CSV table of C-alpha atoms and ligand atoms in Angstrom, one decimal:
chain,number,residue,atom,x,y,z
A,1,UNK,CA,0.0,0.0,0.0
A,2,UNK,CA,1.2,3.7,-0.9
A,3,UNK,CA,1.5,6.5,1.5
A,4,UNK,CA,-1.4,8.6,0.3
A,5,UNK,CA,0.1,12.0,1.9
A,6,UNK,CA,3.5,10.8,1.0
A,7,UNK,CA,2.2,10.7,-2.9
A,8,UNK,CA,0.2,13.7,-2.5
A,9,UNK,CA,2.8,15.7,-1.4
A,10,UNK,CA,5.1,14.0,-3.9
A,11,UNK,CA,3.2,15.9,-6.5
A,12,UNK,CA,3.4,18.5,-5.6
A,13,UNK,CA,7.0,19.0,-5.2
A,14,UNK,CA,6.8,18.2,-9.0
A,15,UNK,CA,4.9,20.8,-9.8
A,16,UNK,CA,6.0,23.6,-7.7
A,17,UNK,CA,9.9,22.4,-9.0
A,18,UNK,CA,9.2,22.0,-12.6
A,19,UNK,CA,5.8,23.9,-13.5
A,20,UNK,CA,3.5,21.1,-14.5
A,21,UNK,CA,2.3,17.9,-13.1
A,22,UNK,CA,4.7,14.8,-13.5
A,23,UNK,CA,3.5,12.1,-16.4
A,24,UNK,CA,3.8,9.6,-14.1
A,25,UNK,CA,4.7,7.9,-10.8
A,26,UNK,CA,6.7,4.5,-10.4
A,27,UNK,CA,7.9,3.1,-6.9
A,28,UNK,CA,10.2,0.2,-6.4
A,29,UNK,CA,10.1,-1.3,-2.0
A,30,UNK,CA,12.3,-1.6,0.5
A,31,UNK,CA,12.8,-5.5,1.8
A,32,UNK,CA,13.0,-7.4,5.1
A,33,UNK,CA,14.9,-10.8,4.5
A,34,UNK,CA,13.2,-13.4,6.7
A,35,UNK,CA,16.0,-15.9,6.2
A,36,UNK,CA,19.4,-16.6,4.8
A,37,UNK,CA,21.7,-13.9,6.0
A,38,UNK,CA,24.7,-13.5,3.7
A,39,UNK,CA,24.3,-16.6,1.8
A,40,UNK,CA,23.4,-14.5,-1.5
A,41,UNK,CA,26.9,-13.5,-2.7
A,42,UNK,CA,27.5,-17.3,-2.1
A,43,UNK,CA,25.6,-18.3,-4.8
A,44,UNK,CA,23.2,-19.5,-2.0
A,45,UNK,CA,19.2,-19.2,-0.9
A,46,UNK,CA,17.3,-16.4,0.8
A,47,UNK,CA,14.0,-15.9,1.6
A,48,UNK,CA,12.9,-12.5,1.6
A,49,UNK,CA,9.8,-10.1,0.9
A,50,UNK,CA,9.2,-6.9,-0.3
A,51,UNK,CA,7.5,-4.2,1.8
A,52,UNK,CA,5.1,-1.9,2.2
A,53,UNK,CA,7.7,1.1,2.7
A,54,UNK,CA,9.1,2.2,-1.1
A,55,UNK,CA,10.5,4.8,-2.8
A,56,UNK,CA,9.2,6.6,-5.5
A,57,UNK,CA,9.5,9.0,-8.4
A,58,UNK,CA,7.4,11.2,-9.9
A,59,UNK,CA,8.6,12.1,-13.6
A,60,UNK,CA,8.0,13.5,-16.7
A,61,UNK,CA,10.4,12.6,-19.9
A,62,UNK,CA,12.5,15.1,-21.6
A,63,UNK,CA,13.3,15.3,-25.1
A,64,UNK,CA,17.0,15.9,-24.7
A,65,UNK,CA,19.4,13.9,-22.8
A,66,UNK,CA,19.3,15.8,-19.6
A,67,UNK,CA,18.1,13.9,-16.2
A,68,UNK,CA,17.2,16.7,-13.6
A,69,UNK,CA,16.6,14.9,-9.8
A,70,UNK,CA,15.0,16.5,-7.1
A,71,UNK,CA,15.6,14.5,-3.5
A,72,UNK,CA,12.7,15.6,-1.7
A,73,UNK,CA,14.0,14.2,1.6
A,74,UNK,CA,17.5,15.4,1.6
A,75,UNK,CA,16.1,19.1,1.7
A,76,UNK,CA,15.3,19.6,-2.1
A,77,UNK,CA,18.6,18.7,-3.0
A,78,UNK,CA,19.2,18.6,-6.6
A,79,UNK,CA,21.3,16.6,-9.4
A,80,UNK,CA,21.8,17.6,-13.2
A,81,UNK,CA,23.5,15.3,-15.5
A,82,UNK,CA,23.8,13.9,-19.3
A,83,UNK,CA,23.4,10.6,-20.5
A,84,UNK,CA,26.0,8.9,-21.1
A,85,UNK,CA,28.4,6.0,-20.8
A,86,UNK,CA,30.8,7.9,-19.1
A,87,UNK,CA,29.1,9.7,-16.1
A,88,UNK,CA,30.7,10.7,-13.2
A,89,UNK,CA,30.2,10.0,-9.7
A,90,UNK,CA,28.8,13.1,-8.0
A,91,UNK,CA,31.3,14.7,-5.6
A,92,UNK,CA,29.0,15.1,-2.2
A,93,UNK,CA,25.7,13.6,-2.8
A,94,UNK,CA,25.8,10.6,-2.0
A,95,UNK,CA,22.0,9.6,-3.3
A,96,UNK,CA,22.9,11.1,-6.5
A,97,UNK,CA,25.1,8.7,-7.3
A,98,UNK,CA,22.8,5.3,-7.2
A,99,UNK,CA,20.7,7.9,-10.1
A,100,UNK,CA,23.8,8.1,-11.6
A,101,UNK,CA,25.2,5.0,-11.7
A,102,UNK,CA,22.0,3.1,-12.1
A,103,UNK,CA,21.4,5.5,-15.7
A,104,UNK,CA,25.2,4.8,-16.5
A,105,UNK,CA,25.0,1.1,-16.5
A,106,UNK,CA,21.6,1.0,-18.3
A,107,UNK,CA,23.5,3.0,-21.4
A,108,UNK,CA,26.3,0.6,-21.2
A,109,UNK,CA,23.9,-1.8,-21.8
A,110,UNK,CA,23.5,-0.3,-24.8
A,111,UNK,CA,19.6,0.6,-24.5
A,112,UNK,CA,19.0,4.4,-26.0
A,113,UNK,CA,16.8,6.7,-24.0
A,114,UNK,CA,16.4,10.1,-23.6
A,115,UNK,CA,16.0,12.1,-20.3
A,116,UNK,CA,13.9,13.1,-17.3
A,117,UNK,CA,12.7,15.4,-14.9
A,118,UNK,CA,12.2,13.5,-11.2
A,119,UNK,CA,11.4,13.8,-8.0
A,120,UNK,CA,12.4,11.6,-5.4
A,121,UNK,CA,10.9,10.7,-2.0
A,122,UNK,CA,10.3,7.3,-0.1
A,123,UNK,CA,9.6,6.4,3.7
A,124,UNK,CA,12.1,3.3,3.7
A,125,UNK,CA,14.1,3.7,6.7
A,126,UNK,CA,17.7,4.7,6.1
A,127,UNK,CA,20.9,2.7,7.0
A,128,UNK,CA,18.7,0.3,8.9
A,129,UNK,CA,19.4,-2.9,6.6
A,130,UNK,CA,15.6,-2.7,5.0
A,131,UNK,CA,17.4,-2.0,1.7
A,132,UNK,CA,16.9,1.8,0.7
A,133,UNK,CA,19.5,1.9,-1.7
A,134,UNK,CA,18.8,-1.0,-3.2
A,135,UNK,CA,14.9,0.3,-3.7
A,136,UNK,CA,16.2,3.5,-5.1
A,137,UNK,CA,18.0,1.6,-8.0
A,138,UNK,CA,15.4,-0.3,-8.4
A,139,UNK,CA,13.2,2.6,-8.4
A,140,UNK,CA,15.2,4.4,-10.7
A,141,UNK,CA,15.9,1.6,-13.5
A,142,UNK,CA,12.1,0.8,-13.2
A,143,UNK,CA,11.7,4.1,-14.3
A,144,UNK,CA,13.5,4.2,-17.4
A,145,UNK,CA,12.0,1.3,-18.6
A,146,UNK,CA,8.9,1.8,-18.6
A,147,UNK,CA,9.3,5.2,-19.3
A,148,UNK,CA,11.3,4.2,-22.7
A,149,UNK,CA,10.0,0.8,-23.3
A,150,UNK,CA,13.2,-0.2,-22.5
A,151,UNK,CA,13.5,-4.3,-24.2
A,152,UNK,CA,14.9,-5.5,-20.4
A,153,UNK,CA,13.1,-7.5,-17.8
A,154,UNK,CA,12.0,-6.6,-13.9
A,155,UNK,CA,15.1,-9.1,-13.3
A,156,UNK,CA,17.6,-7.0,-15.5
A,157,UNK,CA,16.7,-3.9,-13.8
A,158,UNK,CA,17.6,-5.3,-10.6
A,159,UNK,CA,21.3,-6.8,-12.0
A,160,UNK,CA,21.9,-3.3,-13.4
A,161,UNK,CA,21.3,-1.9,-9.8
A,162,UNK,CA,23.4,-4.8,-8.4
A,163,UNK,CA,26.1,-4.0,-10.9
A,164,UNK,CA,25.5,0.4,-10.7
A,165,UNK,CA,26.1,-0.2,-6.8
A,166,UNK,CA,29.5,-2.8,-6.8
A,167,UNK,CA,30.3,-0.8,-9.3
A,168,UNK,CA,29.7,3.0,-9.5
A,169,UNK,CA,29.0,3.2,-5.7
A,170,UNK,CA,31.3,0.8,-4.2
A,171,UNK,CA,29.9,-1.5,-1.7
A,172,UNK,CA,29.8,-5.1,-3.1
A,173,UNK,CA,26.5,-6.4,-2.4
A,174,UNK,CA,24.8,-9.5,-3.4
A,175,UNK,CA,21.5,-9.5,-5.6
A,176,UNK,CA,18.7,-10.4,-3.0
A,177,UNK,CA,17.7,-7.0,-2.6
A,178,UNK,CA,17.6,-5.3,-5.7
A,179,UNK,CA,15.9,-9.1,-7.1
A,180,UNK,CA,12.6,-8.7,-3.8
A,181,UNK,CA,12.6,-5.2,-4.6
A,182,UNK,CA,11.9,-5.8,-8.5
A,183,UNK,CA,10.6,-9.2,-8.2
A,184,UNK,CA,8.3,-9.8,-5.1
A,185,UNK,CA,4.5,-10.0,-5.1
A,186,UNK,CA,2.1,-9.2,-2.5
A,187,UNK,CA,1.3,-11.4,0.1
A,188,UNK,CA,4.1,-13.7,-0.5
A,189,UNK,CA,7.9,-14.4,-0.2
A,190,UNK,CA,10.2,-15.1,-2.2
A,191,UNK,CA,12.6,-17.8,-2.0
A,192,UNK,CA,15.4,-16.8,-4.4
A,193,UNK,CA,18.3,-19.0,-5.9
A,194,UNK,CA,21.2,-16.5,-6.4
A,195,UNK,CA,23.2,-18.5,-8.6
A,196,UNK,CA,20.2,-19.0,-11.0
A,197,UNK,CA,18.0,-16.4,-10.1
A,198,UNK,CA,15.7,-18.9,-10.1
A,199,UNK,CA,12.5,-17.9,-7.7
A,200,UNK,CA,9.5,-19.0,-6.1
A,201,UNK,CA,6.8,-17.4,-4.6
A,202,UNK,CA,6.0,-18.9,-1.0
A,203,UNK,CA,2.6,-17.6,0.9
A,204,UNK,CA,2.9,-15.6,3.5
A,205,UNK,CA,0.7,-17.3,6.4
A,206,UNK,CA,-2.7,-15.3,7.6
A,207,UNK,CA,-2.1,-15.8,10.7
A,208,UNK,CA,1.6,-14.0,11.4
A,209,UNK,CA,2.1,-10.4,11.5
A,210,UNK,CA,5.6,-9.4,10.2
A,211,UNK,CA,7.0,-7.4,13.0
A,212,UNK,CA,10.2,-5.5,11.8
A,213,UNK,CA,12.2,-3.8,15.1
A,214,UNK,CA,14.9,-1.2,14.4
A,215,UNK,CA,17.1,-1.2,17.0
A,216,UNK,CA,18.4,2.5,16.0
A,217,UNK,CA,22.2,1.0,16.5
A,218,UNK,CA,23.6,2.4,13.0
A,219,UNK,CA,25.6,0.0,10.9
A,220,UNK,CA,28.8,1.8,11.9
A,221,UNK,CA,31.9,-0.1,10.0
A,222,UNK,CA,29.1,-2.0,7.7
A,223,UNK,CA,30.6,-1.4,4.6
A,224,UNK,CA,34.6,-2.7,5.5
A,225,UNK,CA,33.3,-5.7,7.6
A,226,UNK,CA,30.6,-6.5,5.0
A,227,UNK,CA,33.5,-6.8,2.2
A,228,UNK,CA,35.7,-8.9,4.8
A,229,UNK,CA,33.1,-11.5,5.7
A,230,UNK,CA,32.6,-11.5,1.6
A,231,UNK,CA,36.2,-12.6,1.4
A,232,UNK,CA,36.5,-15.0,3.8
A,233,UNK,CA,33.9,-16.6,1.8
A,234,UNK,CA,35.9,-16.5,-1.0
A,235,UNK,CA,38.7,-17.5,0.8
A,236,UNK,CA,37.0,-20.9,2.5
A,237,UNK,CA,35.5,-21.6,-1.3
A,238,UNK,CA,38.7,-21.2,-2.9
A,239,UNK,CA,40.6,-23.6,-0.4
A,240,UNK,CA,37.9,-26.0,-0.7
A,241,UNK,CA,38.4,-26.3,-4.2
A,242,UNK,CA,34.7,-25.4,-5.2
A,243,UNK,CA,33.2,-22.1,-7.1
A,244,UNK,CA,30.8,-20.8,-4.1
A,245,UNK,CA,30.2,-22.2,-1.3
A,246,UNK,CA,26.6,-23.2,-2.6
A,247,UNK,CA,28.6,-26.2,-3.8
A,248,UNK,CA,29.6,-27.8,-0.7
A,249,UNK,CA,27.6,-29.9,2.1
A,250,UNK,CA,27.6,-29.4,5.9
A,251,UNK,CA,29.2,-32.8,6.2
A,252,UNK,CA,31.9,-32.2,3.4
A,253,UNK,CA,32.4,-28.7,5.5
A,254,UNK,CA,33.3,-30.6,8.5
A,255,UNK,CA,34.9,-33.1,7.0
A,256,UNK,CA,37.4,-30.5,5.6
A,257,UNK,CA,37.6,-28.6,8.9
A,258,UNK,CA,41.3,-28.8,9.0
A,259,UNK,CA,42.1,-27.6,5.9
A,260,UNK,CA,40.6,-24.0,6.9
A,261,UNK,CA,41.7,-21.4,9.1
A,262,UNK,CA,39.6,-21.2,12.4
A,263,UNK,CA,37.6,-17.9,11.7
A,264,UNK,CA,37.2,-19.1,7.9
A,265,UNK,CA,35.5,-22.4,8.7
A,266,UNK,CA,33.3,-20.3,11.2
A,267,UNK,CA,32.2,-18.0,8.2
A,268,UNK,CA,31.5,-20.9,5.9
A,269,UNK,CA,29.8,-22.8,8.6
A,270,UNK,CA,27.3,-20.5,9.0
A,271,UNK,CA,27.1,-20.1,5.3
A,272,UNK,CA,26.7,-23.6,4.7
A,273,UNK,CA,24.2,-24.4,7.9
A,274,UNK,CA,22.4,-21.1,6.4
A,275,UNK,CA,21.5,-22.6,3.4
A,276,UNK,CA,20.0,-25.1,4.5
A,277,UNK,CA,18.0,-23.5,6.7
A,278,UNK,CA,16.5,-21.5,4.4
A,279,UNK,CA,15.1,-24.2,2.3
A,280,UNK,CA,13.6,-26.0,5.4
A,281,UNK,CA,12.2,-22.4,6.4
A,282,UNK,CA,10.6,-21.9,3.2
A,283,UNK,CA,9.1,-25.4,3.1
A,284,UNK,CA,8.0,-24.4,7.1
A,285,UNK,CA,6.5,-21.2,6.2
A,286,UNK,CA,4.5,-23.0,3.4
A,287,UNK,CA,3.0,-25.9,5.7
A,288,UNK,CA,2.0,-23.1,8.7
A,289,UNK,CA,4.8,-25.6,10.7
A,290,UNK,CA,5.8,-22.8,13.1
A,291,UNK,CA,7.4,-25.0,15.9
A,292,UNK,CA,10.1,-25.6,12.9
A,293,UNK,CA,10.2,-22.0,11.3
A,294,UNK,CA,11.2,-21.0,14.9
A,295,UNK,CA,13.7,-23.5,16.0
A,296,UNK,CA,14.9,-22.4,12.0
A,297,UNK,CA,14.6,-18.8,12.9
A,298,UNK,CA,16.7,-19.3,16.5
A,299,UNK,CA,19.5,-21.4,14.7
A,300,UNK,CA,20.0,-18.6,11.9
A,301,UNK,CA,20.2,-15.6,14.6
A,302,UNK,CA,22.5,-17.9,16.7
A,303,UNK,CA,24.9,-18.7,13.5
A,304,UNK,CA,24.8,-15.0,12.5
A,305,UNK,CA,26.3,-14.0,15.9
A,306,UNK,CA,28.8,-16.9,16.9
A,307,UNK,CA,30.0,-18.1,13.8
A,308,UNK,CA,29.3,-15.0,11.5
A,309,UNK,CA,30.3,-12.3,14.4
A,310,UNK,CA,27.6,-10.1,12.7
A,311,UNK,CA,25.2,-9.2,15.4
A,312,UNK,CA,25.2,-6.7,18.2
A,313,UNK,CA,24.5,-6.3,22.0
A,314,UNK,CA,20.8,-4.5,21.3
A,315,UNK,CA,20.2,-6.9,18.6
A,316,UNK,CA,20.9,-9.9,20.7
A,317,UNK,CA,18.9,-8.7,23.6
A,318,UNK,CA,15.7,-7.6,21.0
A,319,UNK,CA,15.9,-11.1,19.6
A,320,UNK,CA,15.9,-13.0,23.3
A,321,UNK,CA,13.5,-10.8,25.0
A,322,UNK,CA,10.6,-11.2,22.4
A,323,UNK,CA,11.5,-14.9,21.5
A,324,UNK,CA,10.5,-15.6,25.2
A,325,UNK,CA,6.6,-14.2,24.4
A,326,UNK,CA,6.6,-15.7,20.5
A,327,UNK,CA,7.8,-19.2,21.9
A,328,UNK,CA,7.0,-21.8,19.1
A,329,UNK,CA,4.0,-19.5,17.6
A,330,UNK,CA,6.4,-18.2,15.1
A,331,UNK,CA,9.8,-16.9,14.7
A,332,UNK,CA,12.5,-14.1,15.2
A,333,UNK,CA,15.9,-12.9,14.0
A,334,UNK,CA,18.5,-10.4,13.0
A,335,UNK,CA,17.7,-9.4,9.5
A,336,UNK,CA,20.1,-7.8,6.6
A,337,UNK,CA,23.6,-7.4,6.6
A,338,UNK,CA,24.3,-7.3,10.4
A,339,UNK,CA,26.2,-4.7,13.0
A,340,UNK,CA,23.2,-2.4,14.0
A,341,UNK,CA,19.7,-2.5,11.9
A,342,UNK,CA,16.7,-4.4,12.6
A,343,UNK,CA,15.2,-7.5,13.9
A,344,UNK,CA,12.6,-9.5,12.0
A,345,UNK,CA,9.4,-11.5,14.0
A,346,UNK,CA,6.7,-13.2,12.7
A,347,UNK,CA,4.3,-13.4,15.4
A,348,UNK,CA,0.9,-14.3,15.9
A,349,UNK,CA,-1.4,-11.1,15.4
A,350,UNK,CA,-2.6,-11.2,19.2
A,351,UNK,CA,1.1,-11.3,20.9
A,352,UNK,CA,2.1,-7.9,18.7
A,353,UNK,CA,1.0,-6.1,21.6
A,354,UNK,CA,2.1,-7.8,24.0
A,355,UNK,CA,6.0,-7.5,22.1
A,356,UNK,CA,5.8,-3.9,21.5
A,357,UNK,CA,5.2,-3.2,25.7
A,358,UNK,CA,7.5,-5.4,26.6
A,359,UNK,CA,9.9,-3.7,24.1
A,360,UNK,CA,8.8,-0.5,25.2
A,361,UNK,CA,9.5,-1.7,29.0
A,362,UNK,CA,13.2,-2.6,28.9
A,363,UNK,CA,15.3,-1.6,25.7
A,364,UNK,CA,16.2,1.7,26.3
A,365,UNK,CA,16.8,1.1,29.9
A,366,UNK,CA,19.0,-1.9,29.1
A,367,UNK,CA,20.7,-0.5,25.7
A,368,UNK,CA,20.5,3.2,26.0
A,369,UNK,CA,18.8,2.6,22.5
A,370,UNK,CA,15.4,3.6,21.3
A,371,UNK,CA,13.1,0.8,19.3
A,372,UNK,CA,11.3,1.9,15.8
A,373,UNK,CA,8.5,-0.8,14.8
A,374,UNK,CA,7.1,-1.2,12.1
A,375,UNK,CA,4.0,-3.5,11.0
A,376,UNK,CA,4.5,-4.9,7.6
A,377,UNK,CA,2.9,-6.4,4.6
A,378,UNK,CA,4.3,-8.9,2.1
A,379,UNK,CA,4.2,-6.5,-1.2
A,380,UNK,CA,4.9,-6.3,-4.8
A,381,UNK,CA,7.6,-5.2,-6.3
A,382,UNK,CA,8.9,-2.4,-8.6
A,383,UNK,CA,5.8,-0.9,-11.2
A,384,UNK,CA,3.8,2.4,-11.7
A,385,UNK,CA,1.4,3.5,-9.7
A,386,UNK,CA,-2.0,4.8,-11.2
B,1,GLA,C1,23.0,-6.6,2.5
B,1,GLA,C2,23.4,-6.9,1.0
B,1,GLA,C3,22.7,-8.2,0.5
B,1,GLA,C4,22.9,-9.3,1.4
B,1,GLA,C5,22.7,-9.0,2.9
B,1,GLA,C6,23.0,-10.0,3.9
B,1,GLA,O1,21.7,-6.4,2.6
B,1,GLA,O2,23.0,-5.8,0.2
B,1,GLA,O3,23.2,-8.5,-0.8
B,1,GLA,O4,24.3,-9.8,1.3
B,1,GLA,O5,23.3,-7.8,3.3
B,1,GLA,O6,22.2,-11.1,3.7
């Protein structure tokens, strides 16, 4: 579901900023991963879904080459820029540059468009691992294609964000998010095969809310440790003797246990266990088996912060307060890349109340941290809205 003020005042901004009303409106979401935590750049399964938090842009085309962007939620800031295949990073802005890059990789490609005027504004929480970058290249390649016709698919667009942000931004990110933020449907997951990009769509259950905690610890040092946990992964595959670490079993992992260096066989161990897990957690969450999508749930946030080293002191104590009211009714986790961010539940309607007070009761005294939540729904992905 839109924002309806957030839209309204979307067009608005438009018009007071370039004179007329935009041609039209496209959003692309933000994503909560509900399991399978670092296993994309592994070649590996995940099991995310898109939200009901998005970004969008109002536009209108142009009939020269220029693309004029308008952020409406860094203050108006603004961005001016040709097409072509050799565009620039923008010096200071940093949102400028996933427009930028994003446009640059699509011409690479070698699709012809011309420009646009845009306005950008979204409600997808920032730097709290719910994927607002990646739903702002999305955003922005969904865009052009439809705007242009462009002869690419929903699963192009999200490559070309993938590639625009290892690429023209820097950080060297797997495809989940950009794929859920292109890709998903309403009321369901996804479960997502990164080395094939092969994906099904698994029903979200009635009966679970999907409770999404920000623990407001920001993801200080996410980007250097995020590349090193990529390269120890590398490093375990390449000892191993296989392409990703997809390829290799839990017991061909242990029986190789010697040949890898202590921390590395921690990394690929939770890689490995990880995968697994989310293939029995999509299976779980189809089949309403909640006793298993918990114990599932437990073992992946327990992975991520012994063997993985990803989680924090907040995060930990979110995730073992509220697993003491959820029990076996459901399950809960850290979600996204790790070191600050948010905490995923699903949760029985009736005990969301129940979370929130007790959440309300003790974090801040215990952490010196404030909790954001958020309600969520399962959502589609990247399109226009009419
Ligand atoms: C970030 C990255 C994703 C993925 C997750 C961890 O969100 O952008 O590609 O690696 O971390 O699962």
């Amino acid at each position: 579901m839109i924002n309806q003020s957030i839209l309204k005042g979307l067009k608005e901004n438009f018009t007071s900023h370039f004179g007329a009303q935009p041609a039209r409106i496209f959003q692309a979401p933000g994503r909560v991963n509900l399991i399978g935590e670092h296993t994309d750049y592994n070649d590996g399964f995940v099991l995310p879904c898109a939200i009901d938090y998005q970004t969008l842009i109002a536009v209108t085309p142009r009939k020269d080459k220029v693309v004029r962007a308008v952020a409406a939620d860094y203050e108006n800031q603004t961005d001016e820029f040709e097409i072509s295949d050799s565009i620039q990073s923008h010096p200071d802005q940093l949102w400028s540059n996933y427009v930028r890059g994003v446009v640059k990789h699509l011409v690479l490609k070698g699709l012809k468009f011309q420009g646009a005027d845009m306005v950008i504004t979204g409600n997808v929480p920032q730097g709290a691992g719910l994927s607002s970058s990646a739903s702002l290249e999305v955003a922005v390649g969904e865009t052009f294609r439809l705007l242009y016709d462009l002869p690419i698919s929903k699963e192009d667009v999200a490559l070309n964000g993938q590639e625009a942000e290892n690429q023209f931004v820097g950080c060297n990110c797997g495809i989940m998010d950009q794929m859920v933020s292109a890709c998903g449907e309403a009321s369901n997951a996804l479960l997502l095969d990164c080395r094939t990009l092969h994906t099904k769509l698994i029903k979200m259950p009635d009966d679970l809310s999907v409770m999404i905690i920000n623990s407001n610890v920001k993801r200080g040092l996410v980007d250097s440790e995020y590349n090193t946990r990529r390269e120890q992964c590398e490093q375990a595959a390449a000892i191993l003797g296989v392409p990703a670490l997809r390829d290799i079993s839990l017991e061909s992992l242990e029986n190789s246990k010697g040949m890898l260096p202590e921390v590395v066989y921690r990394r690929a161990h939770h890689v490995v266990s990880e995968n697994e897990r989310t293939l029995k957690a999509a299976v779980a969450l189809e089949n309403a088996d909640y006793a298993q999508l918990s114990d599932l749930m437990a073992k992946s946030h327990a992975s991520m912060r012994d063997d993985f080293e990803i989680t924090v002191k907040p995060i930990d104590y979110i995730v073992e307060t509220l697993s003491q009211i959820i029990g076996n009714n459901g399950g809960i986790r850290m979600t996204g890349g790790g070191f600050g961010g948010c905490v995923v539940a699903l949760l029985p309607h009736d005990m969301v109340e129940n979370a929130v007070t007790k959440l309300n009761d003790s974090y801040t005294a215990q952490t010196g941290y404030q909790a954001d939540v958020y309600i969520c729904k399962a959502s589609p992905g990247a399109g226009e809205i009419n």
